[in-house]
Amino acid sequence: GQCLTSEFFSSDLGVCVPCTSCKQYPKTPSCNTCKPLEETPHVWKLAAITSFSVLGVVLIGAALIIGVMMHRRKSHKRPLREPIEETAGPLYQA
């Protein structure tokens, strides 16, 4: 029998059984065919949440970096009259 990915074929019953029943009855025959898919809903939720939060962090980080870059460009254009010695001050005296 062709079962869904979230199901397994129970040879005892001769029908497709949802993998969720494996949690209630772990000793069910053919449950081992379900093992990798057992935690799929949670894994997918976690994956979705983490990927979205990572994406959010990346977007915020990118926005901040772009903002800083733009700000620096603007502020770099103004102090062209100032001597360059200031940037090569005590920081570079290693």
mmCIF file of C-alpha atoms in Angstrom:
data_model
loop_
_atom_site.group_PDB
_atom_site.id
_atom_site.type_symbol
_atom_site.label_atom_id
_atom_site.label_comp_id
_atom_site.label_asym_id
_atom_site.label_seq_id
_atom_site.Cartn_x
_atom_site.Cartn_y
_atom_site.Cartn_z
ATOM 1 C CA GLY A 1 0.000 0.000 0.000
ATOM 2 C CA GLN A 2 1.071 3.533 -0.784
ATOM 3 C CA CYS A 3 1.109 5.512 2.458
ATOM 4 C CA LEU A 4 1.695 9.207 2.995
ATOM 5 C CA THR A 5 5.075 10.332 4.285
ATOM 6 C CA SER A 6 3.466 10.979 7.674
ATOM 7 C CA GLU A 7 2.071 7.437 7.746
ATOM 8 C CA PHE A 8 3.366 3.875 7.755
ATOM 9 C CA PHE A 9 1.880 0.614 6.542
ATOM 10 C CA SER A 10 0.804 -1.610 9.424
ATOM 11 C CA SER A 11 1.175 -5.221 8.307
ATOM 12 C CA ASP A 12 -0.996 -6.290 11.258
ATOM 13 C CA LEU A 13 -3.945 -4.082 10.338
ATOM 14 C CA GLY A 14 -3.278 -3.996 6.598
ATOM 15 C CA VAL A 15 -3.819 -0.249 6.488
ATOM 16 C CA CYS A 16 -1.842 2.985 6.664
ATOM 17 C CA VAL A 17 -1.445 4.258 10.204
ATOM 18 C CA PRO A 18 -0.423 7.833 11.123
ATOM 19 C CA CYS A 19 3.080 8.095 12.574
ATOM 20 C CA THR A 20 1.618 9.982 15.538
ATOM 21 C CA SER A 21 0.252 6.674 16.837
ATOM 22 C CA CYS A 22 3.867 5.554 17.286
ATOM 23 C CA LYS A 23 4.176 7.986 20.176
ATOM 24 C CA GLN A 24 1.203 6.437 21.940
ATOM 25 C CA TYR A 25 2.182 2.875 21.007
ATOM 26 C CA PRO A 26 5.969 2.807 20.492
ATOM 27 C CA LYS A 27 6.049 -1.003 20.224
ATOM 28 C CA THR A 28 3.774 -1.056 17.170
ATOM 29 C CA PRO A 29 5.307 -3.165 14.348
ATOM 30 C CA SER A 30 6.574 -1.131 11.354
ATOM 31 C CA CYS A 31 6.899 1.977 13.560
ATOM 32 C CA ASN A 32 10.635 1.890 12.885
ATOM 33 C CA THR A 33 9.884 2.932 9.298
ATOM 34 C CA CYS A 34 8.510 6.127 10.829
ATOM 35 C CA LYS A 35 11.453 7.031 13.050
ATOM 36 C CA PRO A 36 12.917 9.815 10.882
ATOM 37 C CA LEU A 37 9.500 11.411 10.360
ATOM 38 C CA GLU A 38 8.331 11.110 13.948
ATOM 39 C CA GLU A 39 9.475 14.572 15.018
ATOM 40 C CA THR A 40 8.923 16.284 11.678
ATOM 41 C CA PRO A 41 6.203 18.761 12.764
ATOM 42 C CA HIS A 42 8.342 20.044 15.648
ATOM 43 C CA VAL A 43 11.479 20.104 13.520
ATOM 44 C CA TRP A 44 9.694 22.047 10.799
ATOM 45 C CA LYS A 45 8.293 24.519 13.335
ATOM 46 C CA LEU A 46 11.724 24.964 14.893
ATOM 47 C CA ALA A 47 13.357 25.282 11.475
ATOM 48 C CA ALA A 48 10.784 27.863 10.398
ATOM 49 C CA ILE A 49 11.117 29.855 13.628
ATOM 50 C CA THR A 50 14.921 29.767 13.599
ATOM 51 C CA SER A 51 15.187 30.597 9.899
ATOM 52 C CA PHE A 52 12.761 33.490 10.292
ATOM 53 C CA SER A 53 14.574 34.842 13.352
ATOM 54 C CA VAL A 54 17.947 34.421 11.630
ATOM 55 C CA LEU A 55 16.545 36.160 8.558
ATOM 56 C CA GLY A 56 15.247 38.952 10.790
ATOM 57 C CA VAL A 57 18.607 39.339 12.507
ATOM 58 C CA VAL A 58 20.394 39.325 9.150
ATOM 59 C CA LEU A 59 18.023 41.940 7.739
ATOM 60 C CA ILE A 60 18.344 44.141 10.833
ATOM 61 C CA GLY A 61 22.118 43.701 10.784
ATOM 62 C CA ALA A 62 22.277 44.531 7.077
ATOM 63 C CA ALA A 63 20.084 47.588 7.620
ATOM 64 C CA LEU A 64 22.317 48.741 10.475
ATOM 65 C CA ILE A 65 25.494 48.156 8.465
ATOM 66 C CA ILE A 66 24.058 50.011 5.469
ATOM 67 C CA GLY A 67 22.932 52.819 7.764
ATOM 68 C CA VAL A 68 26.372 53.062 9.346
ATOM 69 C CA MET A 69 28.050 52.959 5.928
ATOM 70 C CA MET A 70 25.779 55.701 4.609
ATOM 71 C CA HIS A 71 26.342 57.765 7.745
ATOM 72 C CA ARG A 72 30.097 57.295 7.497
ATOM 73 C CA ARG A 73 30.092 58.263 3.835
ATOM 74 C CA LYS A 74 28.168 61.431 4.632
ATOM 75 C CA SER A 75 30.401 62.282 7.590
ATOM 76 C CA HIS A 76 33.536 61.392 5.598
ATOM 77 C CA LYS A 77 32.717 63.879 2.871
ATOM 78 C CA ARG A 78 32.619 66.813 5.294
ATOM 79 C CA PRO A 79 35.939 66.633 7.181
ATOM 80 C CA LEU A 80 38.129 66.665 4.055
ATOM 81 C CA ARG A 81 39.699 69.933 5.256
ATOM 82 C CA GLU A 82 40.837 68.318 8.500
ATOM 83 C CA PRO A 83 44.382 66.913 8.546
ATOM 84 C CA ILE A 84 44.717 63.166 7.974
ATOM 85 C CA GLU A 85 47.118 62.880 10.943
ATOM 86 C CA GLU A 86 44.113 62.488 13.257
ATOM 87 C CA THR A 87 43.190 59.093 11.810
ATOM 88 C CA ALA A 88 46.800 57.878 12.137
ATOM 89 C CA GLY A 89 46.996 58.931 15.768
ATOM 90 C CA PRO A 90 47.970 56.913 18.871
ATOM 91 C CA LEU A 91 46.003 53.889 17.615
ATOM 92 C CA TYR A 92 48.599 53.117 14.955
ATOM 93 C CA GLN A 93 51.630 53.534 17.228
ATOM 94 C CA ALA A 94 52.154 49.845 18.013
#
